[in-house]
PDB file of C-alpha atoms and ligand atoms in Angstrom:
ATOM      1  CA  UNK W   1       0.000   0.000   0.000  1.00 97.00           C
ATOM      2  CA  UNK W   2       1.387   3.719  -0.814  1.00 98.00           C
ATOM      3  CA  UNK W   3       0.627   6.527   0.222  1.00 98.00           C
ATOM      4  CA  UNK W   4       2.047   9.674  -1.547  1.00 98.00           C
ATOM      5  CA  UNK W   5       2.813  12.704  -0.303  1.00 98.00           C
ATOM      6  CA  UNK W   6       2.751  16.541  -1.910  1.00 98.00           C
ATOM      7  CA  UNK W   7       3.442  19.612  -0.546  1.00 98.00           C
ATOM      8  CA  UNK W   8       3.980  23.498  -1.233  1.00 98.00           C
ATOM      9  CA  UNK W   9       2.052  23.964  -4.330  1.00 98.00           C
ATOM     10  CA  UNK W  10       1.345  27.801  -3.439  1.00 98.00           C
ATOM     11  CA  UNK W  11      -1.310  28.103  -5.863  1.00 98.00           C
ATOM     12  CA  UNK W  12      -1.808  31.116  -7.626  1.00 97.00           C
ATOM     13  CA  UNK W  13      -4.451  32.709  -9.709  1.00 95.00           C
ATOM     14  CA  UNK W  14      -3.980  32.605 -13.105  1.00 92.00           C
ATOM     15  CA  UNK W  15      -1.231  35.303 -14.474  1.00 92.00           C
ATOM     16  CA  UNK W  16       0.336  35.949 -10.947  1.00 94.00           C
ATOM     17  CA  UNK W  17       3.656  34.161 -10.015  1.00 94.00           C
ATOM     18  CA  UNK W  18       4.763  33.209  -6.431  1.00 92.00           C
ATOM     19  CA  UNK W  19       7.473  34.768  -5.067  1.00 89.00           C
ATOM     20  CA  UNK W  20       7.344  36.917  -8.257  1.00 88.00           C
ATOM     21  CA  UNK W  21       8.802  34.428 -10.311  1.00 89.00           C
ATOM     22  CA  UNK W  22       7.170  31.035  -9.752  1.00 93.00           C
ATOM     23  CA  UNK W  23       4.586  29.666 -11.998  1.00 96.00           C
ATOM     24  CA  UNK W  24       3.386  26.944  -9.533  1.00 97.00           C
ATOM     25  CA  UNK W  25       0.301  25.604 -11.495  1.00 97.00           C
ATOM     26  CA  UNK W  26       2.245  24.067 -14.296  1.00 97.00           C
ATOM     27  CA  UNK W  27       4.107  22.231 -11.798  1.00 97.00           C
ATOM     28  CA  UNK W  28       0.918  20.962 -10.074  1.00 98.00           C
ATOM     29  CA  UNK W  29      -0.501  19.389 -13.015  1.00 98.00           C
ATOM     30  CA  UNK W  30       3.062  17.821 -13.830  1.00 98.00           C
ATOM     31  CA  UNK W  31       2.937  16.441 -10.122  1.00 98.00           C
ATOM     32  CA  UNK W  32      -0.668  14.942 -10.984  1.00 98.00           C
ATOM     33  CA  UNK W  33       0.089  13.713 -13.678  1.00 97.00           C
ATOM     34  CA  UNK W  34       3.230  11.722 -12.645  1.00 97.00           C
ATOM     35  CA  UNK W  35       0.951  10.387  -9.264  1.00 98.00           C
ATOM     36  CA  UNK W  36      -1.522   9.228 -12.108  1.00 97.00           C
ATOM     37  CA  UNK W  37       1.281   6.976 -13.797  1.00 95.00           C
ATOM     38  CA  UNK W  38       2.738   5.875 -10.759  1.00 95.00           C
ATOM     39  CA  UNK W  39       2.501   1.644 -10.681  1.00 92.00           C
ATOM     40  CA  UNK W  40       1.274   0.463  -8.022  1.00 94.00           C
ATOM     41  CA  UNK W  41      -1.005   3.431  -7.502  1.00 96.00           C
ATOM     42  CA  UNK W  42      -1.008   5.379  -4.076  1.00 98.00           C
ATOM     43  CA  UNK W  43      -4.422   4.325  -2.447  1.00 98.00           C
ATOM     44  CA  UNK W  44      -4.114   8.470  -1.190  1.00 98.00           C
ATOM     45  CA  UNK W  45      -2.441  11.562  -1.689  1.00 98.00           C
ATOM     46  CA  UNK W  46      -1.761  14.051   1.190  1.00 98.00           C
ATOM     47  CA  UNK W  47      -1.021  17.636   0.591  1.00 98.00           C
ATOM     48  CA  UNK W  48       0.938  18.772   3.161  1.00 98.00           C
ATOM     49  CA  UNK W  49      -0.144  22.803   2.936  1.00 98.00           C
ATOM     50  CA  UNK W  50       0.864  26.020   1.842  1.00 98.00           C
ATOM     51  CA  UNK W  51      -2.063  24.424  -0.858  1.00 98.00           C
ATOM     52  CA  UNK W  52      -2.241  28.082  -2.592  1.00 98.00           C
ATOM     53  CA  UNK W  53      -0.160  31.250  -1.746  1.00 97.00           C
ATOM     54  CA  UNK W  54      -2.405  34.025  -0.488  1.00 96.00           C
ATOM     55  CA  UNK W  55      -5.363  32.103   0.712  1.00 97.00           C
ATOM     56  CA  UNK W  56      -8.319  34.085  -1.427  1.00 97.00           C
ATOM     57  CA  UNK W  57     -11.153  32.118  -2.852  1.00 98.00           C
ATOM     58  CA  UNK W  58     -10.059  32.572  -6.330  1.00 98.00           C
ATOM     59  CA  UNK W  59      -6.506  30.978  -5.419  1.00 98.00           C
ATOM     60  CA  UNK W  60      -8.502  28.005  -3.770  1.00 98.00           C
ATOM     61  CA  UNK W  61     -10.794  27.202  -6.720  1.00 98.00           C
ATOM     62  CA  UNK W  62      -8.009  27.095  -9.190  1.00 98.00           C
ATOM     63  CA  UNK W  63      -6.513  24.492  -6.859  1.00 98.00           C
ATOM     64  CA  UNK W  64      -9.975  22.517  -6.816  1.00 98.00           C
ATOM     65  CA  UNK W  65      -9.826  22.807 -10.478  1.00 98.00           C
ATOM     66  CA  UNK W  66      -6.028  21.914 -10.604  1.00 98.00           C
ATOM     67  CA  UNK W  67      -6.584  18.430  -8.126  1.00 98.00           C
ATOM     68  CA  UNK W  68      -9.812  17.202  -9.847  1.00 98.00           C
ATOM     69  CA  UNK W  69      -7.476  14.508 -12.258  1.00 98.00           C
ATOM     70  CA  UNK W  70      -5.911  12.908  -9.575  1.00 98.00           C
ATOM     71  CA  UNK W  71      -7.237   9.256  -9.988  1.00 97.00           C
ATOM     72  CA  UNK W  72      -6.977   8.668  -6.166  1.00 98.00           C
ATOM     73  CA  UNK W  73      -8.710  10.056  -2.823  1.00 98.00           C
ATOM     74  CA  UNK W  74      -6.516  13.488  -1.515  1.00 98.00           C
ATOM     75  CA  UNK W  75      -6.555  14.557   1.763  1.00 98.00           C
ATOM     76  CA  UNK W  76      -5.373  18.774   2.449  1.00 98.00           C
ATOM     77  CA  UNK W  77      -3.487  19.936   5.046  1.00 98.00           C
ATOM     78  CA  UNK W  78      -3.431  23.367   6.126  1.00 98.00           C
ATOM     79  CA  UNK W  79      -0.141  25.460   6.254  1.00 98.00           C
ATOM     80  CA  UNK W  80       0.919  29.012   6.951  1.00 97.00           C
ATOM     81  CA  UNK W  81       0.082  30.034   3.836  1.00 97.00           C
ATOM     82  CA  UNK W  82      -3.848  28.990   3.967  1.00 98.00           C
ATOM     83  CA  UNK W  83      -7.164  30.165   5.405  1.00 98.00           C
ATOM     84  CA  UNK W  84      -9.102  27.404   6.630  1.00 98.00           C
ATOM     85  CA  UNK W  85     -12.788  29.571   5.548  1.00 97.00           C
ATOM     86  CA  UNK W  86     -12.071  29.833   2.114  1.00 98.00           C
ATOM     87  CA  UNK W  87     -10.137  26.508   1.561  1.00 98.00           C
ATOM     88  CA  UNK W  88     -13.569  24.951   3.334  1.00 98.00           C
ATOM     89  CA  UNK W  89     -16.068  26.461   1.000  1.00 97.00           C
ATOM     90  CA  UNK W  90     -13.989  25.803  -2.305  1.00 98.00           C
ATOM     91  CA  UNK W  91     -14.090  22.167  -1.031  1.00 98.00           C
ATOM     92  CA  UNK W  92     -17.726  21.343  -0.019  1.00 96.00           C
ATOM     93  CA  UNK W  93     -17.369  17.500  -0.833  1.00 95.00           C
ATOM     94  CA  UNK W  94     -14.506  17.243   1.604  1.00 97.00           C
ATOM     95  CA  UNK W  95     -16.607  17.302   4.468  1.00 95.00           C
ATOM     96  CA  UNK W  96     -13.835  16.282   7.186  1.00 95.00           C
ATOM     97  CA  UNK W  97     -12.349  19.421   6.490  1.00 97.00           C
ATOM     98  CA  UNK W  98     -15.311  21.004   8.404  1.00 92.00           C
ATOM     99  CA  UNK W  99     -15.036  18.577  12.136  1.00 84.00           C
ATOM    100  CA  UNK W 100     -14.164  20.887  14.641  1.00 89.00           C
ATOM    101  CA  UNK W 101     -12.541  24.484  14.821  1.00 95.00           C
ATOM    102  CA  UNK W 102      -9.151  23.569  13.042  1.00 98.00           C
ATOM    103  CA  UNK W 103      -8.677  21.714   9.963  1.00 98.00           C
ATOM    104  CA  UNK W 104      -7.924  18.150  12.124  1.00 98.00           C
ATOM    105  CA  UNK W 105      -9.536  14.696  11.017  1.00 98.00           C
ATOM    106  CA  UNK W 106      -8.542  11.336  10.836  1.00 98.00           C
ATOM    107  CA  UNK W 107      -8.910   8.688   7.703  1.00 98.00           C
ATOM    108  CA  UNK W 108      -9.458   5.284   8.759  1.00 97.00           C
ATOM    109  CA  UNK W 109     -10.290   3.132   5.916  1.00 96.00           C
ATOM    110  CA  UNK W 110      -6.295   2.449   5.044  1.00 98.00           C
ATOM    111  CA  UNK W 111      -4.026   0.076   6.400  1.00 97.00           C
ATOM    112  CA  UNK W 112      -2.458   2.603   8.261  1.00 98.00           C
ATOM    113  CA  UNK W 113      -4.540   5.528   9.986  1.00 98.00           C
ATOM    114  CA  UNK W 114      -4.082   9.118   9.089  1.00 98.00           C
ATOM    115  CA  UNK W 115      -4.383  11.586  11.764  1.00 98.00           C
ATOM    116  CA  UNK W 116      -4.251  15.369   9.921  1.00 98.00           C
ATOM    117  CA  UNK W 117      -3.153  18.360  12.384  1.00 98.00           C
ATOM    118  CA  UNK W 118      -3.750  22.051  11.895  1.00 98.00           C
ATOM    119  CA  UNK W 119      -0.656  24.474  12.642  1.00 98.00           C
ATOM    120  CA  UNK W 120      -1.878  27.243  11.088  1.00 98.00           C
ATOM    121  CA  UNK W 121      -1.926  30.792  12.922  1.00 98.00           C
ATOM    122  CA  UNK W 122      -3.757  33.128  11.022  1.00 97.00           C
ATOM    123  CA  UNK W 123      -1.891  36.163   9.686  1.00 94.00           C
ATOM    124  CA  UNK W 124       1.623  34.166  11.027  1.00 95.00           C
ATOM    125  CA  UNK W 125       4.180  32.035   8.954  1.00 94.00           C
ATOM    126  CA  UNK W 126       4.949  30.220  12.105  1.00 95.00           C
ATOM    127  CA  UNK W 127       2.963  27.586  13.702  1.00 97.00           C
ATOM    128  CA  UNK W 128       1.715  26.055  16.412  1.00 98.00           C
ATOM    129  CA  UNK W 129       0.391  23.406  18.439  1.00 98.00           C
ATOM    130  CA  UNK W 130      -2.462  24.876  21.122  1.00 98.00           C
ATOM    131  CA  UNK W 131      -3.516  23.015  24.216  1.00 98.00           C
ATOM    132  CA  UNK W 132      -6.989  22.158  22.259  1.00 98.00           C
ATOM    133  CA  UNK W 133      -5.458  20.649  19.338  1.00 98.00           C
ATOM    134  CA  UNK W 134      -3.346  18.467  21.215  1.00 98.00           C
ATOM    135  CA  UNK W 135      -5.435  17.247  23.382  1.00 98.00           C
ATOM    136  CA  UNK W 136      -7.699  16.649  20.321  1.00 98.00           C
ATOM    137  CA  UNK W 137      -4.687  14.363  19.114  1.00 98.00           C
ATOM    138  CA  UNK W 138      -3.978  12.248  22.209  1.00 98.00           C
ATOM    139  CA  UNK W 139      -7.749  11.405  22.601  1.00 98.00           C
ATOM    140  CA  UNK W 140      -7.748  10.366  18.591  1.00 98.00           C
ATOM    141  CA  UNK W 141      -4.455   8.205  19.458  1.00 98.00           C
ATOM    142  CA  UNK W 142      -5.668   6.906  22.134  1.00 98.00           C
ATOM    143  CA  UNK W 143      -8.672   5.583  20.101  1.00 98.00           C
ATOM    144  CA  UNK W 144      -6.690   3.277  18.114  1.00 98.00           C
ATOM    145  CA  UNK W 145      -3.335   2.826  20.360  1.00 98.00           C
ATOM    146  CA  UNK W 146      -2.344  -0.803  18.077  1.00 97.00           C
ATOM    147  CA  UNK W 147      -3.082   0.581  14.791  1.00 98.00           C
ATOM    148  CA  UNK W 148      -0.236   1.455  12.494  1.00 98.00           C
ATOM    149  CA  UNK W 149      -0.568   4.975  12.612  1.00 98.00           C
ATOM    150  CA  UNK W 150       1.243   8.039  10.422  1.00 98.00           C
ATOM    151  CA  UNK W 151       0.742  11.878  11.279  1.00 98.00           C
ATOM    152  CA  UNK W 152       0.432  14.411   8.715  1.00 98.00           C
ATOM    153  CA  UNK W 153       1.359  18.307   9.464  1.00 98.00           C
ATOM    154  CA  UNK W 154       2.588  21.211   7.788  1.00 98.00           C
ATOM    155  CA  UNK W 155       5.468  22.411  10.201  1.00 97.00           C
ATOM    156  CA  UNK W 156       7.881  20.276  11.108  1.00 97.00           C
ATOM    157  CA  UNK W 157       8.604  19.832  14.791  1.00 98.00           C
ATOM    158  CA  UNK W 158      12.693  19.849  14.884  1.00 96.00           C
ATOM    159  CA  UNK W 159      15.648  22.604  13.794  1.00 93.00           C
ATOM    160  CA  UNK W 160      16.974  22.264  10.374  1.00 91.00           C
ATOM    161  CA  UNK W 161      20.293  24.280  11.352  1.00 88.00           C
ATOM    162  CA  UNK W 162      19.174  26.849   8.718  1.00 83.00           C
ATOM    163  CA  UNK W 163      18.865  29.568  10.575  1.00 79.00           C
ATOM    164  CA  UNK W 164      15.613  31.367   8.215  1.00 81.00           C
ATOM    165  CA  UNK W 165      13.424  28.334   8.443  1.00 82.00           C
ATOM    166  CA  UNK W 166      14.318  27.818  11.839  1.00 86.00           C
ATOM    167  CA  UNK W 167      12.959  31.430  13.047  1.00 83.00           C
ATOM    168  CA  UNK W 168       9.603  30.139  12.061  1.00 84.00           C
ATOM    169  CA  UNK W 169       8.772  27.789  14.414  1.00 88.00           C
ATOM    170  CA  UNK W 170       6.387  25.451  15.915  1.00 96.00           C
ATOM    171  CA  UNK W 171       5.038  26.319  19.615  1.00 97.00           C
ATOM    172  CA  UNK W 172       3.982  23.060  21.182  1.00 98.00           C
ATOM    173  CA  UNK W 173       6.090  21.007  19.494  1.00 98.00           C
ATOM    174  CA  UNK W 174       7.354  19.673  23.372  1.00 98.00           C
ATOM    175  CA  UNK W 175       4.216  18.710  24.318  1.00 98.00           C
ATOM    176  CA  UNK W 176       3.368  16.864  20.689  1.00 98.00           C
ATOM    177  CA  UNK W 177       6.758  15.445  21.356  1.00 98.00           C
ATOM    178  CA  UNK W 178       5.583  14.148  24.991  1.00 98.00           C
ATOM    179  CA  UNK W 179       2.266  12.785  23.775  1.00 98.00           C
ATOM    180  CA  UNK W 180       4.062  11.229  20.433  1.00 98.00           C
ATOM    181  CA  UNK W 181       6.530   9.311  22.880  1.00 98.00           C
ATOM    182  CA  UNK W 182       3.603   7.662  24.747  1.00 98.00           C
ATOM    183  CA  UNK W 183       2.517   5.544  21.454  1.00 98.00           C
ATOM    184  CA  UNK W 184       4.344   2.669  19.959  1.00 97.00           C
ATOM    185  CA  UNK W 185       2.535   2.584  16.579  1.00 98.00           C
ATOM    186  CA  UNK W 186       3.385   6.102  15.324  1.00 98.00           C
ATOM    187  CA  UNK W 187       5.621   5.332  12.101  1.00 98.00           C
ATOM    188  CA  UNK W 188       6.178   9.082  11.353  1.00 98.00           C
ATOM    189  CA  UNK W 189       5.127  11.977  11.424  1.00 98.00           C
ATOM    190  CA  UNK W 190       5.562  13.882   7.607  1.00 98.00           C
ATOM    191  CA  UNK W 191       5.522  17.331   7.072  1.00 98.00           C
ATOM    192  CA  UNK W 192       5.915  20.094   4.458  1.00 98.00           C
ATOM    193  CA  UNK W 193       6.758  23.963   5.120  1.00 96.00           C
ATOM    194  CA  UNK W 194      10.737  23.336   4.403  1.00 94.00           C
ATOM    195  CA  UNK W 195      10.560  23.219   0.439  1.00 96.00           C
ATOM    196  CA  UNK W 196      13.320  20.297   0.847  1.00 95.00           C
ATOM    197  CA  UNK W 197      13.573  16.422   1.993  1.00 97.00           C
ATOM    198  CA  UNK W 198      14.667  16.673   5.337  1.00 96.00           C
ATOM    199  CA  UNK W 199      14.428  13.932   8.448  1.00 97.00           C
ATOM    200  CA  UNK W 200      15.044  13.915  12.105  1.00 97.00           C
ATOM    201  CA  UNK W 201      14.694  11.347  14.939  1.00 97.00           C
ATOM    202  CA  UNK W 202      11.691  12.490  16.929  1.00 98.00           C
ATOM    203  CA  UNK W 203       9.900  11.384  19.900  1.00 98.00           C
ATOM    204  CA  UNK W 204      10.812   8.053  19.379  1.00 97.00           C
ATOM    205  CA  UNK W 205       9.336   7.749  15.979  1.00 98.00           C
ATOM    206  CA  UNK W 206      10.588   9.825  12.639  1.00 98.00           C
ATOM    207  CA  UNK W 207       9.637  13.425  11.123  1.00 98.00           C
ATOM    208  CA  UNK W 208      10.517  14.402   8.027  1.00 98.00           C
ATOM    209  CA  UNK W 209       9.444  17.051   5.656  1.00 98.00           C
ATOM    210  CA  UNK W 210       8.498  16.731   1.619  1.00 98.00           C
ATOM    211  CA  UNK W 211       9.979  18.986  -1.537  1.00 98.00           C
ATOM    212  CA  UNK W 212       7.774  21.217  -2.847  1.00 98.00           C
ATOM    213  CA  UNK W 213       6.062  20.285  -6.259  1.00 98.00           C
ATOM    214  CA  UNK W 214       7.596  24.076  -7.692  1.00 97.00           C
ATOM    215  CA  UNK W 215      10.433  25.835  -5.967  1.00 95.00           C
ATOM    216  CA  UNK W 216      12.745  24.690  -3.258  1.00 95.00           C
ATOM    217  CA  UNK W 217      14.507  26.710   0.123  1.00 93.00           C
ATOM    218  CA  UNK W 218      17.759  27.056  -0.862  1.00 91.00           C
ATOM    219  CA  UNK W 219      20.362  24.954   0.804  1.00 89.00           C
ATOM    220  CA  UNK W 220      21.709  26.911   3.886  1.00 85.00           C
ATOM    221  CA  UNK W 221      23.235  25.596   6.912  1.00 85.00           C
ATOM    222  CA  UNK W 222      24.460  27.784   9.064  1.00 79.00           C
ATOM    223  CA  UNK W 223      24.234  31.671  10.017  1.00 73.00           C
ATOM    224  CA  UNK W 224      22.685  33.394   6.888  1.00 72.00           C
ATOM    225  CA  UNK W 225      19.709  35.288   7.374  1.00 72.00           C
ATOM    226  CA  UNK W 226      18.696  35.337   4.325  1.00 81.00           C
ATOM    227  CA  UNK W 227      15.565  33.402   2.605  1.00 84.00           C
ATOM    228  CA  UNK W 228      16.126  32.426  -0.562  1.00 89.00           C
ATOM    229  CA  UNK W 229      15.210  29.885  -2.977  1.00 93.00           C
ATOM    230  CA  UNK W 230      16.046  27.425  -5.643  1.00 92.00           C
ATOM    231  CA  UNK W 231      14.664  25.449  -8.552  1.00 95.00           C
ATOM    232  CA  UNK W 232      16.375  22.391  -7.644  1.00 95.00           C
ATOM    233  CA  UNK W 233      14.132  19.766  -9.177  1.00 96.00           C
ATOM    234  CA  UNK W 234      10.743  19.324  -7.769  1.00 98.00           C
ATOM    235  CA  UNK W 235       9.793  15.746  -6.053  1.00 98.00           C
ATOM    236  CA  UNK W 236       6.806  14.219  -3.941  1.00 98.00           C
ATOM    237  CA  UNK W 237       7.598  11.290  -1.245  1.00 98.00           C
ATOM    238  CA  UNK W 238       6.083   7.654  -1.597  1.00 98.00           C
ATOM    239  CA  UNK W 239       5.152   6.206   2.028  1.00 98.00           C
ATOM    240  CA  UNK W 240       5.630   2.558   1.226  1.00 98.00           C
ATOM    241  CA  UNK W 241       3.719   0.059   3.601  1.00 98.00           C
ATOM    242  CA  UNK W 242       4.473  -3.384   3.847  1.00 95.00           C
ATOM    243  CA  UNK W 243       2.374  -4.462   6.377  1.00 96.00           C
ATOM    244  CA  UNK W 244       5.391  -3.825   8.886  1.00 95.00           C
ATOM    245  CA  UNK W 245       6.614  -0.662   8.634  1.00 94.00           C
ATOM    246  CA  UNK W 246       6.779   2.591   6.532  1.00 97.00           C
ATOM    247  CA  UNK W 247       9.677   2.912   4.011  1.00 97.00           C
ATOM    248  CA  UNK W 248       9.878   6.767   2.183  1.00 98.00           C
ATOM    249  CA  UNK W 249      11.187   7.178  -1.321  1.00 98.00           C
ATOM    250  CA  UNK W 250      11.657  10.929  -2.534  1.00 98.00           C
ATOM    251  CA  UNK W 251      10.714  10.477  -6.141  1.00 97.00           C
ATOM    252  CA  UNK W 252      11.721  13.607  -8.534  1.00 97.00           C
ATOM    253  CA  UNK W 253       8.707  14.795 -10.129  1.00 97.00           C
ATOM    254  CA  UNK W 254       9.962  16.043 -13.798  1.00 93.00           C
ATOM    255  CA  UNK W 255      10.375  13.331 -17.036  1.00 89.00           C
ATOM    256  CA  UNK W 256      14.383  11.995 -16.844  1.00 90.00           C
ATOM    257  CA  UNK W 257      15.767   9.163 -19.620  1.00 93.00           C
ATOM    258  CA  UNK W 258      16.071   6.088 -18.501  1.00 92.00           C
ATOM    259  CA  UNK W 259      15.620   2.641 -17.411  1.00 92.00           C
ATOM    260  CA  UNK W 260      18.311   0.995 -19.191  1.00 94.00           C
ATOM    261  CA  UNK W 261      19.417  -2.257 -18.400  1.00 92.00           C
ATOM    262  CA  UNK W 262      22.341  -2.414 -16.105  1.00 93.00           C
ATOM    263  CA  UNK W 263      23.563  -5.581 -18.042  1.00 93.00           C
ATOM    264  CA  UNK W 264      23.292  -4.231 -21.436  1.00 94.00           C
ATOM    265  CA  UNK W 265      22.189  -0.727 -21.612  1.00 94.00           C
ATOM    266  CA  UNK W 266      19.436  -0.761 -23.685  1.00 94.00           C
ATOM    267  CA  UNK W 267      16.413   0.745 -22.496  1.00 94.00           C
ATOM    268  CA  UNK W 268      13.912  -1.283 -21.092  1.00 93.00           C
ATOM    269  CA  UNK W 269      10.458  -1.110 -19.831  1.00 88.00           C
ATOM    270  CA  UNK W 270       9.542  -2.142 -16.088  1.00 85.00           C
ATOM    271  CA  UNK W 271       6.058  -3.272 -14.765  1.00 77.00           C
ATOM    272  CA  UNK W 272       5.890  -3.195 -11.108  1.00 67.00           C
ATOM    273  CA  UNK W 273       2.374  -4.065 -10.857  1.00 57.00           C
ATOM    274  CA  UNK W 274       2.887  -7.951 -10.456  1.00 41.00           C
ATOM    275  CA  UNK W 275       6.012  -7.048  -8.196  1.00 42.00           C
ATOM    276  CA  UNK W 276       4.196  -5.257  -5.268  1.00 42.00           C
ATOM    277  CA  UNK W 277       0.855  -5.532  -6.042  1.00 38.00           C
ATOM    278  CA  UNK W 278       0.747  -8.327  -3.417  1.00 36.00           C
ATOM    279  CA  UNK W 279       1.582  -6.448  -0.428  1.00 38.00           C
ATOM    280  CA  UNK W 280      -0.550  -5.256   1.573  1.00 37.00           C
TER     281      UNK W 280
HETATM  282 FE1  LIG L   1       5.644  26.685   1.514  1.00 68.85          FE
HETATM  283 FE1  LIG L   2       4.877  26.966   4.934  1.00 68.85          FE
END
């Protein structure tokens, strides 16, 4: 079973470029169209936030428009980036997006249970993690405390050691930490925000954070203070399950030559289909 992961498709509407630069839409559909040809097929695609750039209606229903294609269920996440009113009413048929005060909801009908958090903080690019949403977490955990579990989330919930990104933090990541600690069956906990493939050991499980389908953070360890960005090429992550145990593949995005044999190097075609379609 996969499940694939998106992230940081800052929708715009049509004409305007993010960042003043980036025509993210074009990259979207590329993105949907490579999850579409992907063999086996994800069973679900999460979209870990920052779904469009300004959060206005208009942005949102471009995005609607821009998702429709994807031949598999998608769950959204909210990120800094979004307004939870107008992501709601652009998607009326996602009803789970509408269970409480924050964008939080679990999906339950896949081998592994995914358990969606809300970070946002209206008007802020950081993020956090109140009192309400977390206990809101650690009563849905402790629902299902056996079940092979994965948690979804825009902002990460460890330091990168660039210093930018790391100004925008999470508040409450201790406590999400403490209750995360208390569970066995957490296999990860994936996030976006970073614009890069990034992991950490956390609270006894893993985090890690997904590429952005358009442009990426620049590379930056260290003391600069400066944001910047890149367009390094743009890649979605593949949550392999195999009944045991999640195994993440970051899978670049745009068309590249290739396979060729590695005994003859001629191209070939591979079918995967009859390779893992048997696992669970
Ligand atoms: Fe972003
Ligand atoms: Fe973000």
């Amino acid at each position: 079973m996969l499940i694939a992961q998106i992230s940081d498709i800052h929708i715009r509407e049509d004409g305007q470029r993010c960042c003043g630069w980036v025509d993210t839409a074009p990259f979207l559909a590329k993105a949907v169209d490579k999850l579409n040809a992907l063999r086996p097929s994800p069973s679900a695609v999460v979209v870990t936030g920052d779904l469009v750039d300004s959060g206005s209606p208009a942005e949102y229903a471009r995005l609607h428009a821009l998702l429709a294609p994807l031949a598999m269920p998608y769950y959204l996440v909210v990120g800094n980036h979004d307004r939870r009113e107008p992501l709601r009413a652009a998607f009326p048929d996602h009803a789970h997006l509408r269970s409480g005060p924050f964008v939080q909801y679990t999906i339950d009908e896949l081998p592994v249970r995914l358990v969606v958090l809300d970070t946002n903080i209206p008007g802020q690019h950081a993020g956090e993690l109140c009192g309400e949403r977390l206990d809101w977490l650690e009563r849905r955990l402790a629902e299902q405390p056996n079940r092979p579990t994965a948690i979804f989330m825009h902002h990460p919930p460890f330091k990168t050691g660039n210093i930018p990104l790391d100004r925008l933090d999470l508040s409450g990541k201790e406590r999400l930490a403490a209750i995360v600690s208390k569970f066995r069956n957490i296999h990860g906990v994936f996030c976006g925000h970073l614009h890069r493939a990034i992991q950490a050991r956390f609270a006894g499980t893993i985090a890690m954070t997904c590429p952005s389908t358009a442009h990426q953070v620049h590379l930056s360890l260290g003391e600069s203070s400066i944001m910047a960005f890149d367009m390094e090429p743009p890649a979605c992550q593949l949550h392999w399950w195999d009944g045991h145990s999640l195994v993440t593949h970051t899978a670049f995005i745009e068309r590249f030559d290739g396979p060729f044999s590695v005994q003859t190097g001629e191209r070939i075609e591979i079918r995967t289909d009859s390779i893992h379609g048997r696992a669970p």
